């Protein structure tokens, strides 16, 4: 089985490196398929983020379990699946993933608690705080109607957990839905999130222990209705790729570039190029992972959502091509 898996991955990699559209090859690993872990089981880490720590990539994501709840005659926000907590996988090459178990374990039958299977836990991200020596996880916490709109925070002494949940906040009393976390070269960290009923994004500086939002925040992409922020930095500039708002259905991505993380952000349109670029190749990006020891290599990580069975959702990870301060993504 392991041999077959390695063979399949090798063939995929060969196909990718021979694809004429990939001009900036990195060891990309998934082209809209299920990723299997080292035990041959599908990786269950949706809306994922990656932490690179001491030579190891740690992948954190939403554990989707069971069938999506389908509520007839209601709109797309009612396609969902009960939260299953946050998973963690580790890898040294972004190809072979070892299941490290449940990093943040939910309770069951405890609807008053944020991290309960009856609630929504989305887009977990982890960064490391050098000063406190803690791994800090932030995630979007919600209730079934998506009106709770808060950021939950958890900490651990180890990258893979277990994480201890501390609670949730509305940064500066603002809604927080689709979110990401960014740690800058100077050690400052920021939450980036869809806010104001998903109309506008906000970027908020975190406290030096990364556990609380500060009052210092900016409103960006005002009234643009963007979700799923994926941010990275290259050669002193910040890049922010976002999706439109269409629930679990794919739409066109767009990106913006800034010299300062708080803005101003200049919009540049869709980074996806070629056939099916309008639907981000049927995916929704959510994270960009810098490839370690390859300074110009970044991987755009997208979810290929299966909205009637979210657990079956797949992944699309593609290299980002950077040309001056513009970016392109090809499938
Ligand atoms: C789109 C978001 O990007 C997802 O994370 C999720 O919140 C769905 N909306 C819910 O419909």
Coordinates of C-alpha atoms and ligand atoms in Angstrom, one line a residue:
X1 CA 0.0 0.0 0.0
X2 CA 2.8 2.4 1.0
X3 CA 4.7 1.5 -2.2
X4 CA 1.6 2.3 -4.3
X5 CA 1.1 5.6 -2.5
X6 CA 4.7 6.6 -3.0
X7 CA 4.4 5.6 -6.7
X8 CA 1.2 7.6 -7.1
X9 CA 2.7 10.7 -5.5
X10 CA 5.9 10.4 -7.6
X11 CA 3.8 10.2 -10.8
X12 CA 1.8 13.2 -9.7
X13 CA 5.0 15.1 -8.9
X14 CA 6.5 14.2 -12.3
X15 CA 3.3 15.3 -14.0
X16 CA 3.4 18.6 -12.2
X17 CA 7.0 19.3 -12.9
X18 CA 6.5 18.6 -16.6
X19 CA 3.3 20.8 -16.7
X20 CA 4.2 23.7 -18.9
X21 CA 2.1 26.1 -16.8
X22 CA 4.2 25.6 -13.6
X23 CA 7.1 28.1 -14.0
X24 CA 8.2 28.1 -10.4
X25 CA 8.3 24.5 -9.5
X26 CA 8.3 23.5 -5.8
X27 CA 7.6 20.1 -4.4
X28 CA 3.8 20.6 -4.7
X29 CA 1.8 17.8 -3.5
X30 CA -1.9 17.8 -4.3
X31 CA -3.8 18.6 -7.4
X32 CA -7.4 18.5 -6.3
X33 CA -7.3 15.1 -4.8
X34 CA -7.5 13.4 -1.4
X35 CA -4.2 13.4 0.4
X36 CA -3.4 10.2 2.2
X37 CA -1.5 10.1 5.4
X38 CA 1.2 7.6 6.2
X39 CA -1.4 5.1 7.3
X40 CA -3.2 5.4 4.0
X41 CA -6.1 7.3 5.5
X42 CA -7.5 10.5 4.0
X43 CA -6.0 13.6 5.6
X44 CA -8.9 15.3 7.5
X45 CA -7.6 18.9 7.9
X46 CA -9.8 21.3 6.0
X47 CA -9.5 25.1 6.0
X48 CA -5.9 24.3 7.0
X49 CA -2.8 26.2 8.0
X50 CA 0.8 25.2 8.3
X51 CA 3.4 25.9 11.0
X52 CA 7.0 25.3 10.2
X53 CA 9.0 24.6 13.3
X54 CA 12.5 23.1 13.7
X55 CA 12.5 21.4 10.3
X56 CA 9.0 20.0 10.5
X57 CA 5.8 21.2 8.8
X58 CA 2.7 20.9 11.0
X59 CA -0.6 21.0 9.2
X60 CA -3.6 22.0 11.3
X61 CA -7.2 21.8 10.0
X62 CA -10.9 21.3 10.7
X63 CA -11.9 17.7 11.3
X64 CA -15.0 17.2 9.3
X65 CA -17.0 14.2 10.5
X66 CA -20.1 12.7 9.1
X67 CA -22.5 14.0 6.5
X68 CA -23.1 17.6 6.0
X69 CA -26.3 18.9 7.6
X70 CA -28.6 19.7 4.8
X71 CA -31.4 22.0 5.7
X72 CA -34.0 22.0 2.9
X73 CA -35.2 25.4 1.6
X74 CA -32.6 27.4 3.3
X75 CA -29.7 29.2 1.8
X76 CA -26.1 28.0 1.5
X77 CA -25.0 28.8 5.0
X78 CA -27.0 25.8 6.2
X79 CA -24.7 23.3 4.6
X80 CA -22.5 22.3 7.4
X81 CA -21.2 19.5 9.5
X82 CA -20.7 19.4 13.2
X83 CA -17.3 20.5 14.4
X84 CA -14.9 17.6 15.1
X85 CA -12.1 19.7 16.6
X86 CA -8.7 20.4 15.1
X87 CA -6.4 17.8 13.6
X88 CA -2.6 17.9 13.3
X89 CA -0.3 16.2 10.8
X90 CA 3.4 16.5 10.4
X91 CA 5.8 16.2 7.5
X92 CA 9.3 17.1 6.6
X93 CA 8.7 17.3 2.8
X94 CA 5.0 18.5 2.5
X95 CA 4.4 15.2 0.8
X96 CA 4.4 12.5 3.5
X97 CA 2.0 13.3 6.4
X98 CA 2.0 11.6 9.7
X99 CA -1.2 11.8 11.7
X100 CA -0.4 13.5 15.1
X101 CA -4.0 13.1 16.3
X102 CA -6.5 15.6 17.5
X103 CA -4.6 18.8 18.5
X104 CA -7.7 20.5 20.0
X105 CA -10.3 18.1 21.2
X106 CA -14.0 19.1 21.2
X107 CA -16.5 18.2 23.9
X108 CA -19.8 16.5 22.9
X109 CA -23.2 17.4 24.3
X110 CA -21.9 20.7 25.8
X111 CA -23.5 23.3 23.6
X112 CA -22.6 26.2 25.9
X113 CA -18.9 25.6 25.2
X114 CA -17.1 27.0 22.2
X115 CA -15.2 23.9 21.4
X116 CA -18.1 21.5 21.2
X117 CA -19.2 19.3 18.4
X118 CA -22.5 21.2 18.2
X119 CA -20.6 24.4 17.2
X120 CA -18.6 25.6 14.2
X121 CA -14.7 25.5 14.4
X122 CA -13.1 26.8 11.3
X123 CA -9.8 27.7 9.8
X124 CA -7.4 27.0 12.7
X125 CA -3.9 28.5 12.4
X126 CA -0.9 28.1 14.7
X127 CA 2.2 30.3 15.3
X128 CA 5.0 30.0 17.8
X129 CA 5.8 32.7 20.4
X130 CA 9.5 32.8 21.0
X131 CA 9.2 34.8 24.2
X132 CA 6.6 32.7 26.0
X133 CA 7.7 29.5 24.3
X134 CA 4.0 28.6 23.6
X135 CA 2.4 27.5 20.4
X136 CA -0.7 29.7 19.9
X137 CA -3.7 28.6 17.9
X138 CA -6.4 30.9 16.7
X139 CA -9.6 29.8 15.0
X140 CA -13.1 31.0 14.0
X141 CA -15.7 29.9 16.5
X142 CA -19.3 30.1 15.6
X143 CA -22.8 28.8 16.3
X144 CA -25.1 27.2 13.7
X145 CA -26.3 30.6 12.4
X146 CA -22.8 32.0 12.0
X147 CA -23.8 35.0 14.1
X148 CA -21.6 34.3 17.1
X149 CA -18.6 35.3 14.9
X150 CA -15.7 35.1 17.3
X151 CA -12.0 34.3 17.4
X152 CA -11.1 31.4 19.7
X153 CA -7.6 31.0 21.1
X154 CA -5.7 27.9 22.5
X155 CA -2.2 27.3 23.6
X156 CA 0.2 24.4 23.9
X157 CA 3.8 23.7 24.9
X158 CA 4.2 21.4 21.9
X159 CA 3.5 22.1 18.3
X160 CA 1.2 19.1 17.8
X161 CA -0.7 19.7 21.1
X162 CA -2.7 19.0 23.0
X163 CA -4.0 22.6 22.9
X164 CA -5.7 24.1 25.9
X165 CA -8.6 26.3 24.9
X166 CA -8.6 29.7 26.6
X167 CA -11.8 31.3 25.2
X168 CA -13.1 33.5 22.4
X169 CA -13.3 37.2 21.6
X170 CA -14.7 39.7 19.2
X171 CA -11.6 41.8 18.4
X172 CA -12.5 45.4 19.2
X173 CA -16.1 44.2 19.4
X174 CA -16.0 43.3 15.7
X175 CA -17.2 40.2 14.0
X176 CA -14.6 37.6 13.2
X177 CA -15.3 34.9 10.6
X178 CA -12.9 33.4 8.0
X179 CA -9.5 34.2 9.5
X180 CA -5.8 33.8 9.2
X181 CA -2.8 34.5 11.4
X182 CA 0.4 36.1 10.3
X183 CA 3.7 36.3 12.2
X184 CA 5.9 39.0 10.8
X185 CA 9.8 38.9 10.7
X186 CA 9.9 41.3 13.7
X187 CA 7.9 38.9 15.8
X188 CA 4.7 40.9 15.7
X189 CA 1.6 38.8 14.9
X190 CA -1.7 39.7 13.3
X191 CA -5.2 38.3 12.9
X192 CA -6.7 38.8 9.5
X193 CA -10.5 38.2 9.3
X194 CA -13.7 38.7 7.4
X195 CA -15.7 41.1 9.5
X196 CA -18.7 43.5 9.4
X197 CA -21.0 40.8 8.1
X198 CA -18.3 39.7 5.6
X199 CA -18.4 43.0 3.9
X200 CA -14.9 44.2 5.0
X201 CA -11.8 42.6 6.2
X202 CA -9.8 43.7 9.2
X203 CA -6.2 43.2 10.3
X204 CA -5.6 43.4 14.0
X205 CA -2.3 43.4 15.8
X206 CA -2.1 40.8 18.6
X207 CA -0.6 41.4 22.1
X208 CA 3.0 40.3 22.4
X209 CA 2.0 36.9 23.8
X210 CA -0.3 36.5 20.8
X211 CA -3.2 35.7 23.1
X212 CA -5.3 38.9 22.8
X213 CA -6.2 41.4 20.1
X214 CA -4.9 44.9 20.6
X215 CA -6.8 48.1 19.8
X216 CA -4.6 48.6 16.8
X217 CA -6.5 47.4 13.8
X218 CA -7.3 48.5 10.2
X219 CA -10.2 48.0 7.9
X220 CA -9.1 46.7 4.4
X221 CA -10.8 45.7 1.2
X222 CA -13.7 47.8 2.4
X223 CA -17.2 46.6 1.1
X224 CA -15.5 44.1 -1.2
X225 CA -17.1 41.1 0.5
X226 CA -14.1 38.9 0.7
X227 CA -13.4 35.7 2.6
X228 CA -10.8 33.2 3.3
X229 CA -7.7 35.4 3.6
X230 CA -4.3 33.8 2.7
X231 CA -1.4 36.0 3.5
X232 CA 2.4 35.8 2.8
X233 CA 5.4 38.1 2.6
X234 CA 8.0 38.2 -0.1
X235 CA 10.8 40.7 -0.6
X236 CA 9.4 43.1 1.9
X237 CA 5.9 43.1 0.4
X238 CA 2.7 41.6 1.8
X239 CA 0.4 39.6 -0.4
X240 CA -3.2 38.8 0.5
X241 CA -5.2 36.3 -1.6
X242 CA -8.9 36.1 -0.8
X243 CA -12.0 34.4 -2.1
X244 CA -15.5 35.8 -2.8
X245 CA -18.4 35.0 -0.5
X246 CA -20.4 32.0 -2.0
X247 CA -20.6 29.6 0.9
X248 CA -19.0 26.3 0.0
X249 CA -19.2 27.0 -3.7
X250 CA -16.0 28.0 -5.5
X251 CA -15.6 31.5 -7.0
X252 CA -12.8 33.8 -8.4
X253 CA -9.9 34.7 -6.1
X254 CA -8.5 38.1 -6.0
X255 CA -5.3 39.4 -4.4
X256 CA -3.9 42.6 -3.0
X257 CA -0.4 43.8 -2.3
X258 CA 0.9 46.2 0.5
X259 CA 4.1 47.6 1.7
X260 CA 2.8 47.7 5.3
X261 CA 0.6 45.0 6.7
X262 CA -2.0 47.6 8.0
X263 CA -2.3 49.0 4.5
X264 CA -2.9 50.6 2.1
X265 CA -3.6 47.4 0.1
X266 CA -3.6 47.7 -3.6
X267 CA -5.9 45.3 -5.4
X268 CA -4.6 43.3 -8.4
X269 CA -7.4 41.0 -9.5
X270 CA -7.4 37.2 -9.9
X271 CA -4.0 35.5 -9.5
X272 CA -5.4 32.3 -11.0
X273 CA -4.7 32.0 -14.7
X274 CA -5.9 29.6 -17.4
X275 CA -8.8 27.2 -17.7
X276 CA -11.2 27.4 -14.6
X277 CA -9.4 30.4 -13.1
X278 CA -12.9 31.9 -12.5
X279 CA -13.5 29.2 -9.9
X280 CA -10.0 29.1 -8.5
X281 CA -9.8 25.7 -10.2
X282 CA -12.9 24.6 -8.2
X283 CA -11.2 25.5 -4.9
X284 CA -11.1 28.1 -2.2
X285 CA -7.7 29.2 -1.1
X286 CA -7.1 29.6 2.6
X287 CA -3.4 29.6 3.3
X288 CA 0.0 30.1 1.7
X289 CA 2.9 28.1 3.0
X290 CA 6.4 29.4 2.4
X291 CA 8.6 26.4 1.4
X292 CA 11.5 26.2 3.9
X293 CA 15.0 26.9 2.5
X294 CA 13.6 27.9 -0.9
X295 CA 13.2 31.7 -0.5
X296 CA 11.0 32.3 -3.6
X297 CA 8.8 29.3 -3.2
X298 CA 5.3 29.5 -1.8
X299 CA 2.4 27.1 -2.1
X300 CA -1.2 28.2 -2.3
X301 CA -3.3 25.8 -0.3
X302 CA -7.0 25.5 -1.3
X303 CA -9.9 23.4 -0.3
X304 CA -12.0 21.7 -2.9
X305 CA -15.2 21.7 -0.9
X306 CA -17.8 19.0 -1.3
X307 CA -20.7 20.9 0.1
X308 CA -23.0 17.9 0.5
X309 CA -20.3 15.9 2.3
X310 CA -17.7 18.2 3.7
X311 CA -15.6 15.3 5.1
X312 CA -15.0 14.3 1.5
X313 CA -13.6 17.7 0.5
X314 CA -10.3 17.5 -1.2
X315 CA -7.2 19.8 -1.5
X316 CA -5.6 21.8 -4.2
X317 CA -2.1 22.9 -3.5
X318 CA -0.3 24.9 -6.2
X319 CA 3.0 26.8 -6.5
X320 CA 2.7 30.6 -6.7
X321 CA 4.7 32.3 -9.4
X322 CA 6.0 35.7 -8.4
X323 CA 6.9 38.3 -11.1
X324 CA 8.1 41.5 -9.5
X325 CA 5.2 42.4 -7.2
X326 CA 2.6 40.4 -9.1
X327 CA 1.6 36.8 -8.6
X328 CA 0.2 34.0 -10.8
X329 CA -1.2 30.6 -10.0
X330 CA -1.6 27.9 -12.6
X331 CA -3.3 24.5 -12.3
Ligands
LIG1 C1 -17.3 30.1 3.4 C2 -16.2 30.0 4.3 O1 -15.0 30.3 3.6 C3 -16.1 28.7 5.0 O2 -15.0 28.7 5.9 C4 -17.4 28.5 5.8 O3 -17.5 29.5 6.8 C5 -18.5 28.6 4.8 N1 -18.5 29.9 4.1 C6 -19.8 28.4 5.5 O4 -20.9 28.5 4.6

